[in-house]
CSV table of C-alpha atoms and ligand atoms in Angstrom, one decimal:
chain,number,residue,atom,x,y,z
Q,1163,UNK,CA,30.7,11.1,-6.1
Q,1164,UNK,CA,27.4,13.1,-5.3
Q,1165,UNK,CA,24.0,11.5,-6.7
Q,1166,UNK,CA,21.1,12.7,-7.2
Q,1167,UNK,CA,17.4,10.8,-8.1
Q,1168,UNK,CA,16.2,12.5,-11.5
Q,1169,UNK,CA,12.7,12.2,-11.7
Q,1170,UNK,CA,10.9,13.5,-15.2
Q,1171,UNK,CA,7.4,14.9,-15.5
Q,1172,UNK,CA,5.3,14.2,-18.5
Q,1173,UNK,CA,1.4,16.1,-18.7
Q,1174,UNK,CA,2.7,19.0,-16.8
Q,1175,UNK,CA,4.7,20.4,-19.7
Q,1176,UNK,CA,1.5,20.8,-22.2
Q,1177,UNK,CA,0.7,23.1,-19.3
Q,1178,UNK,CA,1.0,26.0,-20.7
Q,1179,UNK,CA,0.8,29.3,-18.4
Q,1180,UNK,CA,0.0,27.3,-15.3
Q,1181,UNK,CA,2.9,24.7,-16.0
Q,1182,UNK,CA,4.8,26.5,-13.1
Q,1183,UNK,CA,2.1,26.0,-10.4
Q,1184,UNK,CA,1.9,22.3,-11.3
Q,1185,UNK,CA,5.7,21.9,-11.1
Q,1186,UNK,CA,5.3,23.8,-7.5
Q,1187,UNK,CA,3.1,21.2,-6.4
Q,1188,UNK,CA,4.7,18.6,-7.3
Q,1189,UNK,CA,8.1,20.2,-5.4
Q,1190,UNK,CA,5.6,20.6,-2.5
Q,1191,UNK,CA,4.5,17.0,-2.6
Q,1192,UNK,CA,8.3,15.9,-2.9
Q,1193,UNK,CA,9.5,17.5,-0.1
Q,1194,UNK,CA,6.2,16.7,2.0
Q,1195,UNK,CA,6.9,12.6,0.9
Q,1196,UNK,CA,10.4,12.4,1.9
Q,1197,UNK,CA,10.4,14.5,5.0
Q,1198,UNK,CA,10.0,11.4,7.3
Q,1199,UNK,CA,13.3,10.4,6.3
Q,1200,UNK,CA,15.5,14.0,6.6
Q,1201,UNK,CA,16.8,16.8,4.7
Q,1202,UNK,CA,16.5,17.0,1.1
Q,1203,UNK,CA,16.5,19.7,-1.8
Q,1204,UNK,CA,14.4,19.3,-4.9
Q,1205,UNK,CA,14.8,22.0,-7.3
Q,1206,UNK,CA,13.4,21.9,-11.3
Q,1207,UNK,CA,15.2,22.2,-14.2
Q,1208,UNK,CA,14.2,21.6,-18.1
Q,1209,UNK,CA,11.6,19.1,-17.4
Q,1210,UNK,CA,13.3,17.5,-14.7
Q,1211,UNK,CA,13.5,17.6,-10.8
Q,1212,UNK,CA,16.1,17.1,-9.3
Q,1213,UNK,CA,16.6,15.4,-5.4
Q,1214,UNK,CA,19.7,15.3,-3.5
Q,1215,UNK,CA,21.0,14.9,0.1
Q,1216,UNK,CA,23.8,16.6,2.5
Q,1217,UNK,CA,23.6,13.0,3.8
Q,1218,UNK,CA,23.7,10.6,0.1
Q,1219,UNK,CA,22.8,7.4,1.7
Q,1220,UNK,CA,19.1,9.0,2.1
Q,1221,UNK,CA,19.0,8.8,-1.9
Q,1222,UNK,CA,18.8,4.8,-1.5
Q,1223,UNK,CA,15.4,5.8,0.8
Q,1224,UNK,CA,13.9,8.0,-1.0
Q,1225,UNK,CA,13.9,6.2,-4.1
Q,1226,UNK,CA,11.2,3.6,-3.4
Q,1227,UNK,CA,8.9,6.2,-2.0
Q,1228,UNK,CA,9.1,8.7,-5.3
Q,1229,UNK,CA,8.0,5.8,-7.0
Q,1230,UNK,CA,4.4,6.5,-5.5
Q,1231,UNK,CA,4.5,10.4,-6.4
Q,1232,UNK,CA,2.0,11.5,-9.2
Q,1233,UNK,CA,2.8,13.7,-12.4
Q,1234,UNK,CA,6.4,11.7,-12.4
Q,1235,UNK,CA,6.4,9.3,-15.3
Q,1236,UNK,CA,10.1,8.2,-14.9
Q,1237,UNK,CA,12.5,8.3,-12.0
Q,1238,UNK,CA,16.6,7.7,-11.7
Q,1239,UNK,CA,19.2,7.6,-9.8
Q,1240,UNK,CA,22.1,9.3,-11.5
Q,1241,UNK,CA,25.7,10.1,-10.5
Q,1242,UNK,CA,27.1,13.9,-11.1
Q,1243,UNK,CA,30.4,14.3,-12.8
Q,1244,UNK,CA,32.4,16.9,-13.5
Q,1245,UNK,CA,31.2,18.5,-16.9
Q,1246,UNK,CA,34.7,17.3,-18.8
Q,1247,UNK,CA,35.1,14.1,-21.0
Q,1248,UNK,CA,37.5,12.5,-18.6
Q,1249,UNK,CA,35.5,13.3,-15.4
Q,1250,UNK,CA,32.8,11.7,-17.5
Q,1251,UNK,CA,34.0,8.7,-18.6
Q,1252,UNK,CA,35.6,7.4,-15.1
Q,1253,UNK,CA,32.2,8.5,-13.9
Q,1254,UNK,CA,30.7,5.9,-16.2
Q,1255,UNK,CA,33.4,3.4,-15.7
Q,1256,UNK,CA,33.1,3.2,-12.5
Q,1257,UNK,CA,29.1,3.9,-11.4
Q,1258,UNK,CA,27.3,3.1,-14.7
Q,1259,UNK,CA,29.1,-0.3,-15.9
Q,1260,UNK,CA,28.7,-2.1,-12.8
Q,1261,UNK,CA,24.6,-1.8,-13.7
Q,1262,UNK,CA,24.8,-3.5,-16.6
Q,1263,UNK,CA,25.9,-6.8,-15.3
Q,1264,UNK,CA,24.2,-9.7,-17.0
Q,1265,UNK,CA,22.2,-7.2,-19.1
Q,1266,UNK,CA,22.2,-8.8,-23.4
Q,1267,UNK,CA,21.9,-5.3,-24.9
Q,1268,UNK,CA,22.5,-2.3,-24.2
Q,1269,UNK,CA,22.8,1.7,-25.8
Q,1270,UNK,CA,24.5,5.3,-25.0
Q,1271,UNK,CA,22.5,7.8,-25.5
Q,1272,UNK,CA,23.6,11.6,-24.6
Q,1273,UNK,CA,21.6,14.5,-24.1
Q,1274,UNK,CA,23.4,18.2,-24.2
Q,1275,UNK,CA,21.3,20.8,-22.6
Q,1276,UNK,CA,24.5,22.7,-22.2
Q,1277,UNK,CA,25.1,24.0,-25.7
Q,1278,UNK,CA,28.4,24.8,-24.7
Q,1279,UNK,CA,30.0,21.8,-23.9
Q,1280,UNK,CA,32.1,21.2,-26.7
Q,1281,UNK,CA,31.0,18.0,-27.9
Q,1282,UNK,CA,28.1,17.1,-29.5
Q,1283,UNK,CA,25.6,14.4,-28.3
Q,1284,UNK,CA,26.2,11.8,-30.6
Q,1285,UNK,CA,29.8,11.7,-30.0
Q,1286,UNK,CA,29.6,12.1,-26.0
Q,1287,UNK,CA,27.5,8.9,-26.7
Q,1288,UNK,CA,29.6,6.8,-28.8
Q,1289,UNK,CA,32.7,7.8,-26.4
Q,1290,UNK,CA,30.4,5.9,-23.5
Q,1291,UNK,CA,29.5,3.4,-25.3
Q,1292,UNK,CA,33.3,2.8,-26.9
Q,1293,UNK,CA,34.5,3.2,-23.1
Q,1294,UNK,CA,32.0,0.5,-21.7
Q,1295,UNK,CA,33.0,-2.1,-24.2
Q,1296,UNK,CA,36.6,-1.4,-23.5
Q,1297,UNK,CA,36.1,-1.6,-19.9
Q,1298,UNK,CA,33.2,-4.9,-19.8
Q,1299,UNK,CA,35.0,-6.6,-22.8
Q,1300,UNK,CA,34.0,-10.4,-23.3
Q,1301,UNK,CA,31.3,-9.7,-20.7
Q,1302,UNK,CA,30.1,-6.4,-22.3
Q,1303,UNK,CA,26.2,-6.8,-23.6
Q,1304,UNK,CA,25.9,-6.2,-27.5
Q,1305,UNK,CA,24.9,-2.7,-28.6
Q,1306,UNK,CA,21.5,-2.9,-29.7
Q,1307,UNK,CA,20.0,0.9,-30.8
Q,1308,UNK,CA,16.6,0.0,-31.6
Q,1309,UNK,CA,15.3,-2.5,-28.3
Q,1310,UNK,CA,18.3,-2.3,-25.6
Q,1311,UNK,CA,17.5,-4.4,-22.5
Q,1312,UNK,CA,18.6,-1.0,-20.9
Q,1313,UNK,CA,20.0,2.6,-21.5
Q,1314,UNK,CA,23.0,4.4,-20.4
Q,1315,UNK,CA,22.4,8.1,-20.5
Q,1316,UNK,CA,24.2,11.1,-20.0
Q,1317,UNK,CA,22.7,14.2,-19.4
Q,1318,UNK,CA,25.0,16.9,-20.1
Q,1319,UNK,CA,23.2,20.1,-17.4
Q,1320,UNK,CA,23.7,23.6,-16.5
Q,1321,UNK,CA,25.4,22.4,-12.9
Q,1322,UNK,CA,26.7,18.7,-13.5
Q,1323,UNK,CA,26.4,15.5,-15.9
Q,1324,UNK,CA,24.0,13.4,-15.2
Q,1325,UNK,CA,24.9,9.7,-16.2
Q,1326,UNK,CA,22.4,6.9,-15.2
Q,1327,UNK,CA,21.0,3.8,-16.4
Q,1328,UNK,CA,17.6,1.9,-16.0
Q,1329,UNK,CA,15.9,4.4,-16.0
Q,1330,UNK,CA,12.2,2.8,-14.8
Q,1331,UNK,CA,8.6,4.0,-15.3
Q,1332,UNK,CA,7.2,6.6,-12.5
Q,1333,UNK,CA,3.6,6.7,-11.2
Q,1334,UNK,CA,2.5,9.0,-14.0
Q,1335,UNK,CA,-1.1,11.4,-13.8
Q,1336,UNK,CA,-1.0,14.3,-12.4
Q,1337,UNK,CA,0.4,16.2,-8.8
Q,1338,UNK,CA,-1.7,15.1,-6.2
Q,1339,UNK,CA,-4.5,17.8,-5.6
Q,1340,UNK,CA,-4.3,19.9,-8.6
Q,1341,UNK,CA,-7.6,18.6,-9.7
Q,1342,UNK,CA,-9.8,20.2,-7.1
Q,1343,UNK,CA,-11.0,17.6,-4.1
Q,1344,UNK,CA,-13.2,14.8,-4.7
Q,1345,UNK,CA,-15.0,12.5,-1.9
Q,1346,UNK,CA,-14.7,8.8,-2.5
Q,1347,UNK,CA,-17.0,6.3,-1.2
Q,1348,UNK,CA,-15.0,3.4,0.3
Q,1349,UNK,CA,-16.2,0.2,1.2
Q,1350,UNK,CA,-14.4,-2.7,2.3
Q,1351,UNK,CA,-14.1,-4.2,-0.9
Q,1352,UNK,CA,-11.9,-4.2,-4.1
Q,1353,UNK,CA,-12.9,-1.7,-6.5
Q,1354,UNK,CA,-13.2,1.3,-4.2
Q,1355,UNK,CA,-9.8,2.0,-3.4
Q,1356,UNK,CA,-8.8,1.3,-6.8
Q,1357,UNK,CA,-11.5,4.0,-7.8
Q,1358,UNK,CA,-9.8,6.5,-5.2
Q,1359,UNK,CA,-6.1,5.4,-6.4
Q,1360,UNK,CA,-7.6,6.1,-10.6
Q,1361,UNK,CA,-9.3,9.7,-9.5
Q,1362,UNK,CA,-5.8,11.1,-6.9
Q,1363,UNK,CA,-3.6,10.1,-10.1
Q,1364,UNK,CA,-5.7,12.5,-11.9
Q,1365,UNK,CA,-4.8,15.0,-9.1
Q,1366,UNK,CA,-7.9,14.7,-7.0
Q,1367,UNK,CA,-7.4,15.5,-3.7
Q,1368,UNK,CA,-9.0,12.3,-1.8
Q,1369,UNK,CA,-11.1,12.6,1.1
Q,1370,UNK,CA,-13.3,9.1,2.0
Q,1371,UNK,CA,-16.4,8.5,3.4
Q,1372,UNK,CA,-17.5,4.8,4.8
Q,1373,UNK,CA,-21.0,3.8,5.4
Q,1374,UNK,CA,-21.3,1.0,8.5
Q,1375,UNK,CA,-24.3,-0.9,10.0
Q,1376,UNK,CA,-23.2,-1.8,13.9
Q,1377,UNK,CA,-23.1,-4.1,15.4
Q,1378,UNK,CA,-24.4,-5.8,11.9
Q,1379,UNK,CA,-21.2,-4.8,10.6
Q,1380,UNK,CA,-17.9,-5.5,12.7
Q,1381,UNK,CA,-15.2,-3.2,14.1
Q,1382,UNK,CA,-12.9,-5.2,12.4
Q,1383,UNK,CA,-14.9,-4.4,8.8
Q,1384,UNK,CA,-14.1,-0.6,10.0
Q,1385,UNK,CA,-10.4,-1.0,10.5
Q,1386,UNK,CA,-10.1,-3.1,7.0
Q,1387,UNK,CA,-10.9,0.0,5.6
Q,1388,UNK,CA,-8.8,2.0,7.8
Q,1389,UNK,CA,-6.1,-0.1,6.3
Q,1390,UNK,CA,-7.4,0.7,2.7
Q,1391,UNK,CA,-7.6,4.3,3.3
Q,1392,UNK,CA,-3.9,4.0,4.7
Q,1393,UNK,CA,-3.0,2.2,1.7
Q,1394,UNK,CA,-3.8,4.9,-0.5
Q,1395,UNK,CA,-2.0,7.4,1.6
Q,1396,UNK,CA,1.4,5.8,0.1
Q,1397,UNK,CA,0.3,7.8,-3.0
Q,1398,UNK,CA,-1.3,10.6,-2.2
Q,1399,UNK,CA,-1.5,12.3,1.3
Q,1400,UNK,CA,-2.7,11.8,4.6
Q,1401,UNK,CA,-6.8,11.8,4.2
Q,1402,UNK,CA,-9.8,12.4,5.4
Q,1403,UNK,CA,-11.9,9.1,6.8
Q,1404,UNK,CA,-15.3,9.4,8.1
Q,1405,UNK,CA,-17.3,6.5,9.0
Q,1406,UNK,CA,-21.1,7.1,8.9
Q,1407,UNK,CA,-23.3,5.1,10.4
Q,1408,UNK,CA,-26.8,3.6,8.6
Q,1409,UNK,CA,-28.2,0.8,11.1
Q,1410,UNK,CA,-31.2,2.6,11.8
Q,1411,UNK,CA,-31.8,3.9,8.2
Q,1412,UNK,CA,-31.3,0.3,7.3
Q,1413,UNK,CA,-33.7,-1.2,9.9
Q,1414,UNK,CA,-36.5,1.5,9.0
Q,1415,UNK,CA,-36.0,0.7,4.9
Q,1416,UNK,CA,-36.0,-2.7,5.9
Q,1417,UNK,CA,-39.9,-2.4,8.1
Q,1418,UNK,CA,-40.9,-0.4,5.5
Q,1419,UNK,CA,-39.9,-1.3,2.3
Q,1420,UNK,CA,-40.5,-3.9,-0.2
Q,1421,UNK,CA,-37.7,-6.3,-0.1
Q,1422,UNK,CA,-36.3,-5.7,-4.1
Q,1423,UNK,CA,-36.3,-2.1,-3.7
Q,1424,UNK,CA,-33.7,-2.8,-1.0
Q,1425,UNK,CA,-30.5,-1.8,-2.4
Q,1426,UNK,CA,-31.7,0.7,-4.5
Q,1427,UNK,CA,-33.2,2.2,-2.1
Q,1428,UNK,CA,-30.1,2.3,0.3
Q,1429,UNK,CA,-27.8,3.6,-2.4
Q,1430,UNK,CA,-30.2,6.4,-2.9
Q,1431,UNK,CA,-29.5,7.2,0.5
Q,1432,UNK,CA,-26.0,6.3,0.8
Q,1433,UNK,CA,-25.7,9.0,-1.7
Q,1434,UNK,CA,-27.8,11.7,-0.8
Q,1435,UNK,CA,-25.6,11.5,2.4
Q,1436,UNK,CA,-22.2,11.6,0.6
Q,1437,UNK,CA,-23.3,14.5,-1.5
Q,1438,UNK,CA,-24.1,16.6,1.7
Q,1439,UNK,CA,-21.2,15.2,3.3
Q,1440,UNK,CA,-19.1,15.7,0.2
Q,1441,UNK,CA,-20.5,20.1,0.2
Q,1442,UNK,CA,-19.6,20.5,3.5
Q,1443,UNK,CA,-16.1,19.4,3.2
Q,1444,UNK,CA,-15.6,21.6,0.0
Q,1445,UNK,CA,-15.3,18.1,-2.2
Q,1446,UNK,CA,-16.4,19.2,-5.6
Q,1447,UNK,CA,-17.5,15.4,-6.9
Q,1448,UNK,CA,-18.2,11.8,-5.4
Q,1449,UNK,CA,-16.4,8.9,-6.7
Q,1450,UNK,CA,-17.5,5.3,-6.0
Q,1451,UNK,CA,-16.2,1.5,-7.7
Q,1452,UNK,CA,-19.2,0.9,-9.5
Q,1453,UNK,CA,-18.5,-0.7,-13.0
Q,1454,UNK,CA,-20.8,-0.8,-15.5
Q,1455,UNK,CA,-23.0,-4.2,-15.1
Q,1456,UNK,CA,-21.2,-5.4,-12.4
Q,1457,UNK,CA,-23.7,-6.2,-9.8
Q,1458,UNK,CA,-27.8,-5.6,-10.0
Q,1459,UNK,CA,-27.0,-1.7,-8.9
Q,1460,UNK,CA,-24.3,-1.0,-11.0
Q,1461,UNK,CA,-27.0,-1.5,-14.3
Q,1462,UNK,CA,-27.4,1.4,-16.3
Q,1463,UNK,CA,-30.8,2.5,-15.2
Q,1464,UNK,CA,-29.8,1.9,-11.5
Q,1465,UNK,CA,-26.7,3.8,-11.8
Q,1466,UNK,CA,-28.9,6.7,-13.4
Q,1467,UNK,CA,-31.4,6.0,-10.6
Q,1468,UNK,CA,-28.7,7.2,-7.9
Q,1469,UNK,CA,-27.3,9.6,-9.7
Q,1470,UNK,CA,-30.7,11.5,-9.8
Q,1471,UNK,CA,-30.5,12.1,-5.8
Q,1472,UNK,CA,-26.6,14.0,-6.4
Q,1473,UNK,CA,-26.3,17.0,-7.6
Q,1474,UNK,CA,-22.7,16.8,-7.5
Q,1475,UNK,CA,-21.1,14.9,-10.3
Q,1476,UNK,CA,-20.8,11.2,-9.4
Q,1477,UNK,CA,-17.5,9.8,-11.1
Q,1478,UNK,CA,-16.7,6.2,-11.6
Q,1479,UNK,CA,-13.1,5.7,-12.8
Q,1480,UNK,CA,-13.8,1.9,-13.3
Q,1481,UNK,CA,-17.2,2.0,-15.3
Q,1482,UNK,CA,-15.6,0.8,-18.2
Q,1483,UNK,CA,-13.3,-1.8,-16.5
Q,1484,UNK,CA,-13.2,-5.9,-15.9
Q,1485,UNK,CA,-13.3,-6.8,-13.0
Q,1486,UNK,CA,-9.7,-9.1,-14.0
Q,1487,UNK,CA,-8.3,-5.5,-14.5
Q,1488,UNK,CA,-9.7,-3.8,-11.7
Q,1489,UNK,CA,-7.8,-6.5,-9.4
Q,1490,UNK,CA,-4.4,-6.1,-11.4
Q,1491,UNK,CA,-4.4,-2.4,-9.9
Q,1492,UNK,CA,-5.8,-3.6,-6.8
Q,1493,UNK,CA,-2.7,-5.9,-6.4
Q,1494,UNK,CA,-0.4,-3.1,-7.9
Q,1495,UNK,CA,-1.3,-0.8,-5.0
Q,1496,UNK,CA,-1.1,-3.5,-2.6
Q,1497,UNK,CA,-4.8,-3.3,-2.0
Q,1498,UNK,CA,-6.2,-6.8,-3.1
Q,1499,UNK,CA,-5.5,-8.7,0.0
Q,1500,UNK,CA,-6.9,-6.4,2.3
Q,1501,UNK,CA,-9.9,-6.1,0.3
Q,1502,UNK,CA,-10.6,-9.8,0.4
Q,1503,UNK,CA,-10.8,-10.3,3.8
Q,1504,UNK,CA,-14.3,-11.7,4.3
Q,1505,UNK,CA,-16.0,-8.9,6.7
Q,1506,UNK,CA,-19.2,-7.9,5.6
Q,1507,UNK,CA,-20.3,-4.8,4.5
Q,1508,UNK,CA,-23.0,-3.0,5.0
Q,1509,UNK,CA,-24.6,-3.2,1.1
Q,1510,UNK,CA,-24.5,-7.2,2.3
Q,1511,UNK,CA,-26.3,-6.9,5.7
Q,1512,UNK,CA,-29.8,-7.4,3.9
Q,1513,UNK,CA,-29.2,-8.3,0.7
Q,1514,UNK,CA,-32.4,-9.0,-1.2
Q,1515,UNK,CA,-32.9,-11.9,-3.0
Q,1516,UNK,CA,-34.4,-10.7,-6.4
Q,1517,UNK,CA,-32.8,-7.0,-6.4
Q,1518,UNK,CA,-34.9,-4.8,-8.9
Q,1519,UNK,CA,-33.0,-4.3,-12.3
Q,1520,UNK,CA,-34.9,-1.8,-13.8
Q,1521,UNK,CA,-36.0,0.7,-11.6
Q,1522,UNK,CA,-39.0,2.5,-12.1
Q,1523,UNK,CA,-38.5,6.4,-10.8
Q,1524,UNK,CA,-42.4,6.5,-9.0
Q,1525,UNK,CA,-42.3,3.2,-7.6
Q,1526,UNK,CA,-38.9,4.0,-6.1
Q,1527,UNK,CA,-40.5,7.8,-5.0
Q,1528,UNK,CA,-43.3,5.5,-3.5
Q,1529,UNK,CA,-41.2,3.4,-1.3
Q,1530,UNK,CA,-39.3,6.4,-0.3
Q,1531,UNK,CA,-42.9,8.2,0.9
Q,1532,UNK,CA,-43.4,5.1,3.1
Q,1533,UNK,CA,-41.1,6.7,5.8
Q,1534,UNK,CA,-39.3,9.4,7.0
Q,1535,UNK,CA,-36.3,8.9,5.0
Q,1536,UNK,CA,-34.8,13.0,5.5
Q,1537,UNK,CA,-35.2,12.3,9.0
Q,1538,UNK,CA,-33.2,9.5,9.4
Q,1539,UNK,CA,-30.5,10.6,6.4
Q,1540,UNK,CA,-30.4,13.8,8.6
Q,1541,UNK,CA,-29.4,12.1,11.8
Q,1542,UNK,CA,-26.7,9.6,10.1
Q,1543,UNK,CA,-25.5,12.4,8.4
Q,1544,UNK,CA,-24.9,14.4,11.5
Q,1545,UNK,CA,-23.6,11.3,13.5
Q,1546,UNK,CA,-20.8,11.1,11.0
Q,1547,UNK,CA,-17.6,10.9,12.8
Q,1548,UNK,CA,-13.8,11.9,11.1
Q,1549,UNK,CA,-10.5,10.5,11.4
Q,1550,UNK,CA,-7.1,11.4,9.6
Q,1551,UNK,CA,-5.6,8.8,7.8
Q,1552,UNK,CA,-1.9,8.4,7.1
X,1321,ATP,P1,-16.4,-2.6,-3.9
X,1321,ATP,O1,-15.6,-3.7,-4.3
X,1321,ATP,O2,-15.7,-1.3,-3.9
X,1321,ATP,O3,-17.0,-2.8,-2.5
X,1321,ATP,P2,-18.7,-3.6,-5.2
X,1321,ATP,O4,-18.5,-4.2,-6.5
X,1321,ATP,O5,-18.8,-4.5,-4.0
X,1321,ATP,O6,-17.6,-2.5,-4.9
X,1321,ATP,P3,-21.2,-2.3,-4.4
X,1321,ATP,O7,-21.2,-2.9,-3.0
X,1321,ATP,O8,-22.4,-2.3,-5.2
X,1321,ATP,O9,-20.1,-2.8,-5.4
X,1321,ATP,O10,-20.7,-0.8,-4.2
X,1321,ATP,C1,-20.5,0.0,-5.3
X,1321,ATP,C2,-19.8,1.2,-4.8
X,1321,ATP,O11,-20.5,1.9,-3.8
X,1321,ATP,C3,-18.4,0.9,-4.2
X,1321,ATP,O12,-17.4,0.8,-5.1
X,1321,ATP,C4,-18.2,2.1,-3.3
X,1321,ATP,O13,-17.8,3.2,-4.0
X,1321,ATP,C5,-19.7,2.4,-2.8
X,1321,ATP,N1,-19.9,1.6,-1.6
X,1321,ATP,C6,-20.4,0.4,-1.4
X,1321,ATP,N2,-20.5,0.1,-0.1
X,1321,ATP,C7,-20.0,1.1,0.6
X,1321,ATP,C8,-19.8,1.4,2.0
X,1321,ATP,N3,-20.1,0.5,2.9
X,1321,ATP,N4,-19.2,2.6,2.3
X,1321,ATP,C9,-18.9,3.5,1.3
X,1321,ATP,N5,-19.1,3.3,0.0
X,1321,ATP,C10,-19.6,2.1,-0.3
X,1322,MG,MG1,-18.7,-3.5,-1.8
């Protein structure tokens, strides 16, 4: 019996007008995920995509990989019968009852997008239903319509019906990169790549930009992020890494400076840079991990401090977030333990002891006239190097 993976979309219908350019993308991005792995078609119907395979057995790949697809908010995989009663019922005999071993509850639910098939939904249901009790019988899991453990559903289409069950949750937002690209600051650390992995489920196309301090920061700091960057490729595409280096920048602040204005000062820079970075490559916002309160820079006035130097928008999907839930989807996207490996970064290499809180704007524009600060933003900026991530 053929299969095929259904996988339902849920923002992209209030679409309106563009709905069919979103549903394009997300075909696109489909196709573009599972190629690795061989042929496949994906076509759209009612809400629903549809993947299948010359070669079936590819389905069983596929799956785990169309988990990580954005704009998809529930995936399964669902065997094609023959659009008559008897085709349907050996169908769920034989495919669907099987999947509800050890299950305590269950329900049939039918769904006729066919108007002409010549029952109705409620009764394809209860003919399921009656048909999996017959079959299971002492081992059959009570019918329960209101909280099932899990759902049988047939899908009565234009070509086949559909009859699955489980169906399970998809990774939801919207297609990746139909929200215009955005340039995320990635560090080593924990909340940055969960910052990138909140903005690409919104449909931002990704591209990343990481700031090192050689030989004060390791080669093995620069492939942990690597790592994260290829991390987040699982759900989005391959990406754009550049690694821009701020040793001198640092040293200079560091002659020149007065110790507490430190980080302030560097972030000022760190984001001057991106923004220039972020124009060139046609990135229409920055995004960094900076919840509110977190750390000394991440108070209100110093986030407003650095946002004064961008004139792009700065977005920071995890302003409002615990740290406790920041790590969940850290661990979710299979993030956290790379993140806590213990390389240093280069917001660490000279840490002050007493970081200013409360910024004042002409005391920082006072440290910043002590040196040549467009100079030396100028030449990291230039020296940034690129990689593709994958
Ligand atoms: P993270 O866990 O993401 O490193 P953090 O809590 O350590 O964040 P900070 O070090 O203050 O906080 O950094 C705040 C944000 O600034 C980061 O989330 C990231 O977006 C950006 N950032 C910090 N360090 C770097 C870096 N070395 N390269 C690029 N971006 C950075
Ligand atoms: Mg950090």
């Amino acid at each position: 019996m053929k299969r095929a993976i259904l996988l339902k979309y849920g923002e992209i219908i209030l679409k309106g007008d563009n709905r069919y350019h979103f549903e394009d993308v997300l075909r696109q991005q489909i196709k573009k995920r599972l190629a690795p792995l061989g042929e496949f078609s994906v076509t759209c119907a009612q809400s629903t995509l549809f993947v299948t395979a010359e070669d079936d057995a590819l389905l069983d790949a596929a799956y785990p990989l169309l988990k990580r697809v954005f704009g998809v908010i529930s995936l399964t995989l669902a065997y094609a019968a023959e659009k008559d009663m008897d085709a349907i019922l050996a169908c769920a005999e034989e495919h669907i009852c099987p999947l509800l071993a050890g299950k305590k509850s269950f329900k049939a639910d039918a769904k006729r997008s066919d108007k002409r098939f010549p029952l109705k939904s409620p009764e394809i249901a209860r003919a399921v239903g009656g048909r999996v009790l017959s079959v299971l019988r002492e081992n059959a899991p009570k019918v329960d319509v209101h909280d099932p453990e899990i759902t049988i559903r047939v899908e009565i289409r234009d070509d086949y019906a559909y009859l699955h069950a489980g169906q399970e949750r998809g990774a939801g937002g919207l297609p990746y990169g139909t929200s215009g690209r955005a340039l995320l600051l990635l560090s080593g650390g924990i909340d940055s790549p969960v910052a990138g992995y909140r903005m690409a489920r919104r449909g931002a196309k990704i591209d990343a930009l990481h700031f090192e301090s050689f030989p004060y920061t390791s080669e093995r700091a620069k492939e942990k992020v690597v790592t994260l960057a290829q991390k987040l490729c699982r759900y989005t595409d391959e990406m754009n890494l550049g690694f821009c280096r701020l040793t001198d920048l640092q040293l200079a602040l560091k002659a020149a400076c007065r110790e507490e204005y430190f980080t302030i000062l560097l972030r000022r820079s760190m984001i001057r840079i991106a923004n220039r970075v972020a124009r060139h490559q046609g990135c229409k916002s920055l995004v960094t991990g900076e919840s509110l309160g977190q750390v000394a820079s991440q108070t209100m006035d110093a986030l407003a401090c650095t946002d004064r130097v961008a004139d792009l928008p700065v977005f920071r999907p995890l302003i409002g977030l615990d740290k406790e839930e920041i790590i969940r989807t850290a661990r979710e996207i299979d993030c956290f333990e790379t993140s806590i490996l213990p390389y240093e970064d280069c917001c660490t290499v000279f840490t002050p002891r007493h970081p200013k809180l409360t910024p004042a704007e002409d005391e920082i524009l006072a440290e910043e006239a002590k040196l040549d600060l467009p100079a030396l933003e100028d030449a990291a900026y230039k020296a940034v190097t690129w990689m593709k991530a994958r």
